[in-house]
XYZ file of C-alpha atoms in Angstrom:
294
model
C 178.718 96.146 105.161
C 177.031 93.676 103.425
C 179.393 90.448 102.052
C 180.614 91.446 98.428
C 179.420 95.016 98.810
C 181.296 98.252 99.428
C 179.482 100.432 102.621
C 178.289 103.118 100.383
C 176.288 100.322 98.444
C 174.998 98.812 101.665
C 173.580 102.187 102.719
C 171.745 102.527 99.773
C 170.286 99.555 99.597
C 168.939 100.179 103.050
C 167.237 103.520 102.165
C 165.579 101.648 99.008
C 164.290 99.018 101.747
C 163.266 101.770 104.049
C 161.386 103.709 100.927
C 159.715 100.058 99.949
C 158.234 99.292 103.342
C 157.043 102.778 103.596
C 155.185 103.199 100.040
C 153.917 99.667 100.753
C 152.425 100.900 104.402
C 151.224 103.735 102.511
C 149.401 101.294 99.811
C 148.220 99.131 102.325
C 146.734 102.474 104.187
C 145.182 103.733 100.769
C 143.303 100.489 99.738
C 142.230 99.860 103.778
C 140.830 103.700 103.156
C 139.114 102.651 99.964
C 137.839 99.478 101.245
C 136.288 101.485 104.148
C 135.138 104.084 102.163
C 133.181 101.552 99.722
C 131.973 99.809 103.150
C 130.831 103.211 104.098
C 128.841 103.786 100.678
C 127.450 100.207 100.812
C 125.871 100.786 104.437
C 124.666 104.568 103.666
C 123.026 102.951 100.774
C 121.302 100.745 102.860
C 120.294 102.682 105.499
C 118.496 104.974 103.062
C 116.615 102.014 101.614
C 116.365 101.364 105.199
C 114.336 104.548 105.973
C 112.578 105.013 102.662
C 111.010 101.284 104.268
C 109.968 102.958 107.493
C 108.529 105.337 105.947
C 106.278 103.472 103.934
C 105.543 101.338 106.678
C 104.692 104.922 108.837
C 102.655 105.895 106.326
C 100.891 102.379 106.019
C 100.642 102.476 110.246
C 98.967 105.503 109.726
C 96.208 104.597 107.647
C 95.836 101.219 109.564
C 95.106 103.616 112.431
C 92.856 105.930 111.003
C 91.129 102.853 109.229
C 90.742 101.081 112.848
C 89.425 104.158 114.566
C 86.730 105.254 111.502
C 86.015 101.117 112.244
C 86.124 101.610 115.917
C 83.884 104.651 115.318
C 81.067 103.290 112.940
C 80.863 100.504 115.495
C 79.555 102.111 118.461
C 77.167 103.795 116.357
C 75.939 100.416 114.478
C 76.063 99.342 118.423
C 73.291 101.871 119.200
C 71.163 101.606 116.358
C 70.947 97.546 117.292
C 70.352 97.610 120.799
C 67.843 99.724 120.511
C 66.294 97.692 117.640
C 66.731 95.630 119.770
C 64.481 96.913 122.647
C 61.777 97.923 120.090
C 61.586 94.293 118.935
C 61.421 93.314 123.261
C 58.207 96.105 123.278
C 56.650 95.353 120.232
C 56.295 91.502 120.810
C 54.966 92.566 124.455
C 52.131 94.984 122.823
C 53.549 97.874 124.370
C 53.138 100.390 121.809
C 53.641 103.295 123.144
C 56.938 102.613 123.928
C 58.395 102.412 120.852
C 58.958 105.847 119.504
C 61.132 106.109 122.900
C 63.760 103.881 120.778
C 63.090 104.841 117.240
C 64.260 108.526 117.855
C 67.590 107.158 119.188
C 68.005 105.478 115.849
C 67.005 108.200 113.710
C 69.291 110.385 115.862
C 72.060 107.586 115.294
C 71.751 107.421 111.514
C 72.139 111.587 111.379
C 75.338 110.948 113.424
C 77.043 108.570 110.913
C 75.319 111.305 108.044
C 77.968 113.725 109.511
C 80.504 111.314 110.910
C 80.992 110.030 107.019
C 80.267 113.225 105.365
C 83.312 114.801 108.139
C 85.636 112.175 106.295
C 85.558 113.194 102.751
C 87.628 115.589 102.885
C 90.364 113.663 105.283
C 91.158 116.283 107.357
C 89.105 115.649 111.268
C 86.145 114.696 112.650
C 84.105 117.811 113.581
C 81.707 117.269 116.758
C 79.047 119.938 117.325
C 79.731 121.222 121.300
C 76.815 121.640 123.110
C 75.740 121.358 126.804
C 74.811 117.872 128.196
C 73.782 116.816 131.454
C 76.129 113.930 132.145
C 74.068 112.608 134.815
C 70.855 111.896 132.626
C 72.987 110.809 129.399
C 75.266 108.274 132.393
C 71.426 107.198 133.401
C 70.514 106.451 129.812
C 73.649 104.340 129.047
C 72.767 102.326 131.957
C 69.295 101.586 131.454
C 70.027 100.700 127.676
C 73.499 98.593 128.367
C 71.633 96.863 131.447
C 68.989 94.359 129.214
C 72.425 93.586 126.606
C 73.444 89.650 126.080
C 77.475 91.238 127.258
C 75.755 92.703 130.621
C 73.932 89.565 131.238
C 74.619 88.476 135.538
C 76.506 91.471 135.723
C 75.095 93.884 138.103
C 75.503 97.255 137.819
C 75.340 99.896 141.024
C 75.012 103.292 140.463
C 75.127 106.353 142.647
C 74.636 109.105 140.532
C 74.413 112.940 142.238
C 71.053 115.034 142.460
C 70.929 117.570 140.223
C 72.114 118.893 136.590
C 75.636 117.970 135.642
C 76.375 120.016 132.783
C 79.147 119.181 131.007
C 80.438 120.943 127.567
C 80.927 118.240 124.829
C 79.690 116.243 121.967
C 77.011 113.897 123.366
C 78.064 111.181 120.864
C 81.706 110.910 121.902
C 80.523 110.825 125.631
C 78.364 108.150 124.437
C 81.469 106.304 122.525
C 83.609 107.123 126.564
C 80.596 105.527 128.231
C 80.163 102.793 125.891
C 83.693 101.836 125.748
C 84.382 102.345 129.367
C 81.588 99.894 130.491
C 82.348 97.197 127.607
C 85.570 96.837 128.746
C 84.376 96.477 132.261
C 81.900 93.881 131.056
C 84.583 91.986 129.204
C 86.912 92.019 131.987
C 84.792 90.221 133.874
C 83.841 87.259 131.775
C 85.831 84.564 134.330
C 85.020 86.379 137.624
C 83.290 84.424 140.130
C 81.822 88.007 141.135
C 80.310 90.137 138.434
C 80.359 94.095 139.688
C 80.407 97.467 138.389
C 80.247 100.239 140.517
C 79.289 103.324 139.112
C 79.232 107.122 140.921
C 79.171 110.656 139.636
C 79.282 113.729 141.730
C 80.202 117.143 142.002
C 84.060 117.627 143.102
C 84.498 120.849 145.240
C 86.535 122.714 142.366
C 83.724 122.391 140.448
C 84.264 119.156 138.261
C 82.060 116.247 137.431
C 83.594 113.220 138.722
C 82.642 109.947 136.828
C 84.014 106.616 138.447
C 83.737 103.186 136.831
C 84.860 100.241 138.705
C 84.754 96.667 138.000
C 85.595 93.500 139.667
C 87.613 91.794 136.819
C 90.917 90.619 136.268
C 92.535 93.527 136.512
C 95.896 94.609 134.873
C 99.351 94.111 134.847
C 101.287 96.953 136.356
C 103.762 97.083 132.921
C 100.578 96.239 131.167
C 98.888 99.173 132.836
C 101.964 101.824 131.722
C 100.596 101.078 128.072
C 96.858 101.651 128.569
C 95.794 104.797 126.976
C 99.173 105.742 125.460
C 99.436 102.744 123.080
C 97.375 100.013 121.411
C 96.623 98.212 124.301
C 93.893 94.890 124.430
C 93.467 92.049 126.570
C 91.152 90.688 124.334
C 91.696 87.924 121.846
C 89.311 89.835 119.233
C 90.573 93.421 120.346
C 92.675 95.930 118.054
C 93.815 98.135 121.171
C 92.597 101.453 119.496
C 89.183 101.561 121.715
C 91.426 102.749 124.468
C 93.603 105.204 123.159
C 89.823 107.007 121.390
C 88.623 106.739 125.246
C 91.873 109.085 126.377
C 91.024 110.953 123.306
C 87.988 111.658 124.034
C 88.804 112.986 127.688
C 91.631 115.007 126.610
C 89.817 116.737 123.732
C 87.100 118.513 126.513
C 89.361 119.261 129.087
C 89.015 115.929 131.105
C 91.529 113.991 133.168
C 92.165 110.382 133.715
C 93.279 107.880 136.158
C 93.416 104.325 136.319
C 94.204 102.046 139.389
C 94.070 98.291 138.447
C 94.852 94.930 140.824
C 95.683 91.720 139.298
C 92.667 89.255 140.385
C 90.569 92.006 142.096
C 89.750 94.680 139.442
C 90.039 98.164 137.569
C 89.367 101.181 138.290
C 88.951 104.271 135.963
C 88.521 107.735 137.504
C 87.299 110.500 134.991
C 86.813 114.258 135.345
C 84.488 117.105 133.154
C 84.507 120.950 133.828
C 81.297 121.743 134.909
C 79.716 123.981 132.315
C 79.707 127.967 132.933
C 77.486 129.941 131.520
C 80.829 131.787 129.890
C 81.198 128.601 128.017
C 80.318 129.546 124.061
C 78.779 126.540 121.764
C 81.353 125.942 119.757
C 83.214 123.165 117.293
C 85.322 121.022 118.317
C 88.073 118.866 116.549
C 89.474 114.770 117.218
C 92.074 114.955 114.763
C 92.438 111.365 112.869
C 95.647 110.594 111.926
C 96.227 111.441 107.971
């Protein structure tokens, strides 16, 4: 018993103390729960805000990617026009007037392609392409002849072995031109600081009926870790590059049922192998689409 209190009163006081301790514990737990609830509400509101910001950023990124791809496509068209104008001016200065129409025709053709390209952008859907039977062997030879005089290929030796006979591919010739321009330009840019500047090109028919195109350079090469990103993410080793060229290349290859393999060694160069199905008599002329992000 407590001093001065009977035993019964002492027991009652202890019961009250236990009740107060329990009530205080319950109150403390309730307060903690209220604090956690408010923190959860604040965290959810912050998460919702961040989610909204992420959605906005993804939309902006998609628009930026679309703009970059459109700009890249237009740059290729402009490159064809400028290149043929330069060659036409060269032959004009030499008095080779009979050669002028050979360079004017591709300019007019490219202008028409630009019209179709920009026309396809008006409805913001996709870049439609007209597939036709393209002699890849002839197109490759023309692209090499076109690129050799360009400033970018000064001091670059292009060795090529193209199989005899037609190698027909069912595709849009503009897309194949763009693919070849990108591959050759990347090879030339990779060799800017290389003591040896050589591009080796082979085109042949494989036993399983595919057009096998290989472009190898003696450039700086690509690190194994970076190579994993090539053709799948925005990737570039150029100071002024935007990283969309390789993505577009892969998209073109896959659009026409092709496959892609890349081998690279730092300091020794890069080898890119592309295989396209050969056109058969059963292949029908059709319209294909290369999606554009919206």
